[in-house]
Amino acid sequence: MSASAVFILDVKGKPLISRNYKGDVAMSKIEHFMPLLVQREEEGALAPLLSHGEVHFLWIKHSNLYLVATTSKNANASLVYSFLYKTIEVFCEYFKELEEESIRDNFVIVYELLDELMDFGFPQTTDSKILQEYITQQSNKLETCKSRVPPTVTNAVSWRSEGIKYKKNEVFIDVIESVNLLVNANGSVLLSEIVGTIKLKVFLSGMPELRLGLNDRVLFELTGLSGGKNKSVELEDVKFHQCVRLSRFDNDRTISFIPPDGDFELMSYRLSTQVKPLIWIESVIEKFSHSRAKGQFKKQSVANGVEIAVPVPSDADSPRFKTSVGSAKYVPERNVVIWSIKSFPGGKEYLMRAHFGLPSVEKEEVEGRPPIGVKFEIPYFTVSGIQVRYMKIIEKSGYQALPWVRYITQSGDYQLRTS
């Protein structure tokens, strides 16, 4: 069983809107939620699931709102939380920002959406693109298309409409990896991981079936391709869009799906592998400061939009900079020097010198030195070595379609300690 009712509360716990799906829990029970939340907070025992007698409150906070689902039975909690997060996603698609004001301004459409998202406690249509086909929004007023409800709502494939046509059939595949890295002052990597997503932009006619092939280590071992020149990667924590046939992936690692139309995230993954720092920073602060940056990725690649945030003491003043490339500026409200390099080729090394007046040099030792932060983006490159080996597109009309693949590596939480 799923939720009995869903409530959207303001920051003080007052219900803004609610939807009773099953009627087996009195709607007045929501009055116990906020006192229970405050009590648990004071006790330091706050939990995502709170109970009052036989009633359970499953809740999440978003902006200045609480979304709360109530149930009296032994519900599937992960399904309920998944539904609540999906509800937020749908509202954000409709209103751009989900907050108290957007709920009040769009009261009718919010209620209509809650009515479509769940039926008798079970999730129903949760894809915002499909919902927007028959629940449209104009000037904060609801327009329900009365001509017909899209057949998608009753289709086995609830995320794609029938009868889609394009003159040119194309699929754009973006493989985006974020590198999270923490390096200590001795140069040792304390934490490193790669968080990847594969995003698709689909412009295909009809109801096509797509099959995506990656250099997945488990697949290579199943098919005898491992070893030799066949470089593979071991994917962890793989999460898929609802369109992927999970049973096929579990059986033979085939990523097979009928895609939604337009943009969507097909899958995400994580690799907890040791990552060599892509951009290395050496920072020395004496009576003057200098920082040296080196691109430690392959020479044919270029990092774009590099920003290196070098921390300085909070009482530093009179800044003067000299850079071998790019520009530097002092940001006093953040106590950092931002060194910006538009284009940073692999293998190159650059130097930035900064001179500050430091009224109290001793103060820095009391404060400690925060780590250097780095932002960057490297196109046509992945740290993990993941590759799209093929994208097969099968549609009954037999048209030819072009798949385009792009690889991007970017900084996640990328920090280098200097002391």
Coordinates of C-alpha atoms in Angstrom, one line a residue:
M1 CA 0.0 0.0 0.0
S2 CA 1.0 3.6 -0.6
A3 CA -0.2 6.9 0.8
S4 CA -3.6 7.5 2.3
A5 CA -3.4 11.3 1.9
V6 CA -0.8 13.9 0.8
F7 CA -0.5 17.4 2.4
I8 CA 1.5 20.4 1.5
L9 CA 2.2 22.5 4.6
D10 CA 3.7 26.0 5.1
V11 CA 6.8 26.4 7.2
K12 CA 4.7 26.7 10.4
G13 CA 2.9 23.5 9.6
K14 CA -0.4 25.0 8.4
P15 CA -1.9 23.0 5.5
L16 CA -2.0 24.9 2.3
I17 CA -3.6 22.1 0.2
S18 CA -4.2 18.4 0.7
R19 CA -5.6 15.4 -1.2
N20 CA -7.4 12.5 0.5
Y21 CA -6.8 9.4 -1.6
K22 CA -8.2 6.5 0.5
G23 CA -10.1 8.0 3.4
D24 CA -8.8 5.4 6.0
V25 CA -6.9 8.1 8.0
A26 CA -8.8 11.2 9.3
M27 CA -7.5 14.4 7.7
S28 CA -7.5 16.0 11.1
K29 CA -4.5 13.8 12.1
I30 CA -2.2 16.2 10.3
E31 CA -2.5 18.5 13.4
H32 CA -0.2 16.1 15.2
F33 CA 2.6 16.4 12.7
M34 CA 4.2 19.8 13.5
P35 CA 4.2 19.3 17.4
L36 CA 5.8 15.9 16.8
L37 CA 8.4 17.3 14.4
V38 CA 9.3 20.1 16.9
Q39 CA 9.5 17.7 19.8
R40 CA 11.8 15.3 17.9
E41 CA 14.0 18.2 16.8
E42 CA 14.4 19.4 20.4
E43 CA 15.3 15.8 21.4
G44 CA 17.8 15.6 18.6
A45 CA 16.0 12.5 17.3
L46 CA 14.6 13.9 14.1
A47 CA 13.7 11.2 11.5
P48 CA 12.0 11.2 8.1
L49 CA 9.2 9.0 9.4
L50 CA 7.2 10.2 12.5
S51 CA 4.4 8.2 14.1
H52 CA 1.4 9.2 16.3
G53 CA -0.5 6.1 17.4
E54 CA -1.3 4.1 14.3
V55 CA -0.8 7.0 11.9
H56 CA 2.6 7.4 10.2
F57 CA 3.8 10.7 8.7
L58 CA 6.4 10.4 5.9
W59 CA 7.7 13.8 5.1
I60 CA 10.3 15.8 3.2
K61 CA 11.1 19.6 3.3
H62 CA 11.5 21.6 0.1
S63 CA 12.2 25.4 0.2
N64 CA 9.6 26.8 2.7
L65 CA 7.2 23.8 2.4
Y66 CA 6.7 20.4 4.0
L67 CA 5.3 17.6 1.9
V68 CA 3.7 15.0 4.1
A69 CA 2.1 11.7 3.3
T70 CA 0.0 9.9 5.9
T71 CA -0.6 6.1 6.1
S72 CA -2.0 3.8 8.8
K73 CA -0.6 0.6 7.3
N74 CA 2.8 -1.0 6.8
A75 CA 3.4 1.1 3.6
N76 CA 6.2 0.8 1.2
A77 CA 8.2 3.8 2.5
S78 CA 10.6 3.9 -0.4
L79 CA 7.7 4.1 -2.8
V80 CA 6.1 6.9 -0.8
Y81 CA 9.3 9.0 -0.7
S82 CA 9.9 8.4 -4.4
F83 CA 6.4 9.7 -5.0
L84 CA 6.9 12.8 -2.9
Y85 CA 10.2 13.6 -4.7
K86 CA 8.5 13.0 -8.1
T87 CA 5.7 15.3 -7.0
I88 CA 8.2 18.1 -6.3
E89 CA 9.8 17.5 -9.7
V90 CA 6.4 17.8 -11.5
F91 CA 5.5 21.0 -9.6
C92 CA 8.9 22.5 -10.5
E93 CA 8.4 21.6 -14.1
Y94 CA 5.1 23.5 -14.0
F95 CA 5.9 26.5 -11.8
K96 CA 9.8 26.7 -12.1
E97 CA 10.1 27.2 -8.4
L98 CA 8.1 25.4 -5.8
E99 CA 7.4 27.5 -2.7
E100 CA 4.4 28.7 -0.7
E101 CA 3.7 31.6 -3.1
S102 CA 3.6 29.3 -6.2
I103 CA 1.2 26.9 -4.4
R104 CA -1.2 29.8 -3.5
D105 CA -1.0 31.3 -7.0
N106 CA -1.8 28.0 -8.7
F107 CA -4.1 26.4 -6.2
V108 CA -6.5 24.8 -8.8
I109 CA -3.8 23.3 -11.0
V110 CA -1.9 21.9 -7.9
Y111 CA -5.1 20.1 -6.8
E112 CA -5.7 18.9 -10.3
L113 CA -2.1 17.5 -10.5
L114 CA -2.4 15.8 -7.1
D115 CA -5.6 14.2 -8.5
E116 CA -3.7 12.8 -11.5
L117 CA -0.5 11.9 -9.8
M118 CA -2.1 9.3 -7.5
D119 CA -5.2 7.2 -7.5
F120 CA -6.5 5.5 -4.4
G121 CA -3.1 5.6 -2.8
F122 CA -1.2 4.3 -5.8
P123 CA 1.1 6.4 -8.1
Q124 CA -0.5 7.0 -11.5
T125 CA 0.7 9.4 -14.1
T126 CA 3.9 11.0 -12.8
D127 CA 5.6 12.2 -16.1
S128 CA 5.3 16.0 -16.3
K129 CA 5.5 16.0 -20.2
I130 CA 2.5 13.7 -20.4
L131 CA 0.6 15.7 -17.8
Q132 CA 1.2 18.9 -19.7
E133 CA -0.6 17.4 -22.7
Y134 CA -3.9 17.6 -20.9
I135 CA -3.4 19.8 -17.9
T136 CA -2.1 23.1 -19.2
Q137 CA -1.4 26.4 -17.4
Q138 CA -2.1 29.9 -18.7
S139 CA -2.1 33.0 -16.6
N140 CA -2.3 30.9 -13.4
K141 CA -5.6 29.4 -14.6
L142 CA -6.2 25.8 -15.3
E143 CA -7.2 24.6 -18.8
T144 CA -8.0 21.0 -19.0
C145 CA -8.1 19.8 -22.7
K146 CA -11.7 18.5 -22.9
S147 CA -11.3 17.0 -26.4
R148 CA -9.7 13.8 -25.2
V149 CA -7.3 12.5 -22.6
P150 CA -4.1 11.4 -24.3
P151 CA -4.0 7.6 -24.9
T152 CA -0.6 7.7 -23.1
V153 CA -2.4 7.8 -19.8
T154 CA -3.8 4.3 -20.5
N155 CA -0.8 3.0 -22.5
A156 CA 1.6 0.4 -21.2
V157 CA 4.2 3.1 -22.0
S158 CA 3.0 6.0 -19.9
W159 CA 6.0 8.3 -20.6
R160 CA 5.6 8.6 -24.4
S161 CA 2.8 9.7 -26.7
E162 CA 1.9 7.9 -29.9
G163 CA 2.0 9.5 -33.3
I164 CA 5.2 11.6 -32.8
K165 CA 6.8 12.5 -36.1
Y166 CA 10.1 14.2 -37.1
K167 CA 11.5 15.0 -40.5
K168 CA 15.0 14.2 -39.2
N169 CA 15.4 11.4 -36.7
E170 CA 18.2 12.0 -34.2
V171 CA 19.4 11.1 -30.7
F172 CA 21.9 13.2 -28.8
I173 CA 23.7 11.4 -26.0
D174 CA 25.6 13.4 -23.3
V175 CA 27.9 11.5 -20.9
I176 CA 28.7 13.9 -18.1
E177 CA 31.0 13.0 -15.2
S178 CA 31.6 15.1 -12.1
V179 CA 34.8 14.6 -10.1
N180 CA 34.6 14.9 -6.3
L181 CA 38.1 15.2 -4.9
L182 CA 39.8 16.1 -1.6
V183 CA 43.6 16.3 -1.4
N184 CA 45.6 17.0 1.7
A185 CA 48.6 19.3 2.1
N186 CA 51.0 16.4 1.5
G187 CA 49.5 15.7 -1.9
S188 CA 47.7 12.5 -0.8
V189 CA 44.2 11.9 -2.1
L190 CA 41.8 11.6 0.9
L191 CA 38.6 11.2 -1.1
S192 CA 37.9 10.7 -4.7
E193 CA 34.8 9.6 -6.7
I194 CA 33.2 10.0 -10.1
V195 CA 29.5 10.7 -10.3
G196 CA 28.2 10.2 -13.9
T197 CA 25.0 10.8 -15.7
I198 CA 23.9 9.8 -19.2
K199 CA 21.4 12.3 -20.6
L200 CA 19.5 11.9 -23.9
K201 CA 17.8 14.4 -26.2
V202 CA 15.4 12.3 -28.4
F203 CA 13.9 13.4 -31.7
L204 CA 12.5 10.2 -33.0
S205 CA 9.3 9.3 -34.8
G206 CA 6.9 6.6 -33.8
M207 CA 7.5 4.2 -30.9
P208 CA 11.2 3.2 -31.2
E209 CA 13.1 0.8 -29.1
L210 CA 16.6 1.8 -28.2
R211 CA 19.5 -0.3 -27.0
L212 CA 22.5 1.3 -25.5
G213 CA 25.9 -0.5 -25.3
L214 CA 28.6 0.7 -22.8
N215 CA 32.0 -0.7 -22.1
D216 CA 30.5 -2.2 -18.9
R217 CA 32.9 -4.6 -17.1
V218 CA 30.2 -7.0 -16.1
L219 CA 28.8 -7.1 -19.7
F220 CA 32.3 -7.7 -21.1
E221 CA 32.8 -10.6 -18.6
L222 CA 29.5 -12.1 -19.6
T223 CA 30.3 -11.9 -23.4
G224 CA 34.0 -12.8 -23.1
L225 CA 35.2 -9.3 -24.3
S226 CA 37.2 -8.6 -21.2
G227 CA 41.0 -8.3 -21.3
G228 CA 43.3 -7.2 -24.2
K229 CA 42.5 -3.9 -25.8
N230 CA 38.9 -3.9 -24.6
K231 CA 39.0 -1.3 -21.7
S232 CA 36.0 -1.6 -19.4
V233 CA 34.7 0.3 -16.4
E234 CA 32.9 -1.1 -13.3
L235 CA 29.7 0.8 -12.7
E236 CA 28.4 1.2 -9.2
D237 CA 25.1 2.5 -7.8
V238 CA 23.4 2.5 -11.2
K239 CA 20.0 4.2 -11.3
F240 CA 17.8 4.2 -14.4
H241 CA 14.9 6.2 -15.8
Q242 CA 11.6 4.3 -15.5
C243 CA 11.6 3.6 -19.2
V244 CA 14.6 1.1 -18.9
R245 CA 13.6 -2.6 -18.8
L246 CA 15.3 -3.6 -15.5
S247 CA 14.7 -7.3 -16.0
R248 CA 16.8 -7.3 -19.2
F249 CA 19.5 -5.3 -17.5
D250 CA 19.6 -7.8 -14.6
N251 CA 19.7 -10.8 -16.9
D252 CA 22.2 -9.7 -19.5
R253 CA 23.2 -6.1 -18.8
T254 CA 21.3 -4.9 -21.9
I255 CA 20.1 -1.3 -21.5
S256 CA 16.9 -1.5 -23.6
F257 CA 14.1 1.1 -23.5
I258 CA 11.4 3.0 -25.4
P259 CA 12.4 6.6 -24.7
P260 CA 10.4 9.7 -23.6
D261 CA 10.3 12.4 -26.3
G262 CA 12.8 15.3 -25.8
D263 CA 15.2 15.7 -22.9
F264 CA 15.6 13.2 -20.0
E265 CA 18.2 11.5 -17.8
L266 CA 18.6 7.9 -18.8
M267 CA 20.8 6.8 -16.0
S268 CA 23.3 7.8 -13.3
Y269 CA 26.2 5.9 -11.9
R270 CA 29.1 6.2 -9.4
L271 CA 32.7 5.0 -9.4
S272 CA 34.7 5.1 -6.2
T273 CA 38.0 4.8 -8.0
Q274 CA 41.3 6.6 -7.2
V275 CA 41.4 9.7 -9.4
K276 CA 44.6 11.5 -10.1
P277 CA 44.0 15.3 -9.6
L278 CA 43.1 16.7 -13.1
I279 CA 44.2 20.2 -12.1
W280 CA 47.0 20.4 -9.5
I281 CA 47.6 23.6 -7.4
E282 CA 50.7 24.5 -5.4
S283 CA 50.1 27.5 -3.2
V284 CA 52.8 29.3 -1.1
I285 CA 52.1 32.2 1.2
E286 CA 55.0 34.1 2.6
K287 CA 55.4 37.9 2.6
F288 CA 53.9 37.5 -0.8
S289 CA 51.7 34.6 -2.2
H290 CA 52.1 32.6 -5.3
S291 CA 50.0 29.8 -6.7
R292 CA 51.0 27.4 -9.5
A293 CA 48.4 25.5 -11.5
K294 CA 49.1 22.4 -13.6
G295 CA 46.8 20.5 -15.9
Q296 CA 47.4 16.8 -15.2
F297 CA 45.1 15.4 -17.9
K298 CA 46.0 14.4 -21.5
K299 CA 47.6 17.0 -23.7
Q300 CA 45.1 16.9 -26.4
S301 CA 42.3 17.9 -24.0
V302 CA 41.5 21.4 -22.8
A303 CA 39.7 22.5 -19.6
N304 CA 37.3 25.4 -20.1
G305 CA 36.1 28.0 -17.7
V306 CA 38.7 27.2 -15.0
E307 CA 38.2 29.1 -11.7
I308 CA 40.7 28.6 -8.9
A309 CA 39.6 30.0 -5.5
V310 CA 42.6 30.6 -3.4
P311 CA 41.8 31.5 0.3
V312 CA 43.5 34.5 1.9
P313 CA 43.4 35.8 5.5
S314 CA 40.3 37.7 6.4
D315 CA 42.2 40.9 7.2
A316 CA 44.2 41.0 3.9
D317 CA 44.0 44.3 2.0
S318 CA 45.7 46.3 -0.9
P319 CA 45.7 43.4 -3.4
R320 CA 48.0 43.3 -6.4
F321 CA 48.1 40.4 -8.9
K322 CA 50.3 39.1 -11.7
T323 CA 49.3 36.1 -13.7
S324 CA 51.1 34.2 -16.5
V325 CA 47.6 33.5 -18.0
G326 CA 44.0 34.6 -17.3
S327 CA 43.0 37.2 -14.7
A328 CA 42.7 37.4 -10.9
K329 CA 40.4 39.3 -8.7
Y330 CA 40.0 39.7 -4.9
V331 CA 36.6 38.8 -3.5
P332 CA 36.7 40.1 0.1
E333 CA 33.2 38.8 1.1
R334 CA 34.5 35.3 0.5
N335 CA 38.1 35.9 1.6
V336 CA 39.4 34.4 -1.6
V337 CA 41.3 35.4 -4.8
I338 CA 39.6 34.0 -7.9
W339 CA 42.0 33.1 -10.6
S340 CA 40.1 32.7 -13.9
I341 CA 41.6 30.8 -16.9
K342 CA 39.3 30.6 -20.0
S343 CA 41.2 27.8 -21.7
F344 CA 43.7 25.5 -19.9
P345 CA 45.4 22.8 -22.1
G346 CA 46.5 19.5 -20.5
G347 CA 50.2 19.4 -19.5
K348 CA 50.5 23.2 -19.2
E349 CA 51.6 24.9 -16.0
Y350 CA 50.7 28.5 -15.1
L351 CA 51.7 30.9 -12.2
M352 CA 49.7 33.5 -10.3
R353 CA 51.4 35.9 -7.9
A354 CA 49.4 38.0 -5.4
H355 CA 50.6 40.7 -3.0
F356 CA 48.5 41.7 0.0
G357 CA 49.0 43.9 3.0
L358 CA 48.5 41.7 6.1
P359 CA 48.0 43.8 9.2
S360 CA 48.1 40.7 11.5
V361 CA 50.0 37.7 10.1
E362 CA 49.4 35.7 13.3
K363 CA 45.7 35.8 12.7
E364 CA 45.9 33.3 9.9
E365 CA 47.3 30.6 12.1
V366 CA 44.4 31.0 14.5
E367 CA 41.9 30.9 11.7
G368 CA 43.5 28.0 9.8
R369 CA 43.7 27.8 6.0
P370 CA 40.6 26.7 4.1
P371 CA 41.2 24.5 1.1
I372 CA 41.6 25.8 -2.5
G373 CA 38.5 25.1 -4.6
V374 CA 38.6 24.5 -8.3
K375 CA 35.9 24.6 -11.0
F376 CA 36.4 23.4 -14.6
E377 CA 34.8 21.6 -17.5
I378 CA 36.7 19.4 -19.9
P379 CA 34.8 18.5 -23.1
Y380 CA 35.4 15.3 -25.2
F381 CA 36.9 13.5 -22.1
T382 CA 35.8 11.2 -19.3
V383 CA 37.9 10.4 -16.3
S384 CA 36.4 6.9 -15.9
G385 CA 37.0 5.9 -19.5
I386 CA 33.3 5.0 -20.0
Q387 CA 32.4 4.8 -23.7
V388 CA 29.2 4.5 -25.7
R389 CA 30.0 1.5 -27.9
Y390 CA 26.7 1.6 -29.8
M391 CA 23.2 2.9 -29.9
K392 CA 20.7 0.7 -31.8
I393 CA 17.5 2.3 -32.9
I394 CA 14.7 -0.1 -33.9
E395 CA 11.3 1.2 -35.2
K396 CA 8.7 -0.7 -37.2
S397 CA 8.8 1.8 -40.1
G398 CA 12.5 1.0 -40.5
Y399 CA 13.8 4.6 -40.7
Q400 CA 17.5 5.5 -40.4
A401 CA 18.4 7.6 -37.3
L402 CA 21.6 9.3 -36.3
P403 CA 23.0 9.0 -32.8
W404 CA 25.4 11.8 -31.6
V405 CA 27.6 11.3 -28.5
R406 CA 29.3 14.0 -26.5
Y407 CA 31.6 13.4 -23.4
I408 CA 32.1 16.1 -20.7
T409 CA 34.1 16.0 -17.4
Q410 CA 33.4 18.7 -14.8
S411 CA 34.4 19.5 -11.3
G412 CA 32.1 18.4 -8.5
D413 CA 33.3 19.1 -4.9
Y414 CA 37.0 19.6 -5.9
Q415 CA 39.3 20.8 -3.1
L416 CA 43.0 20.9 -2.4
R417 CA 44.2 21.6 1.2
T418 CA 47.4 23.7 1.5
S419 CA 48.2 23.4 5.2

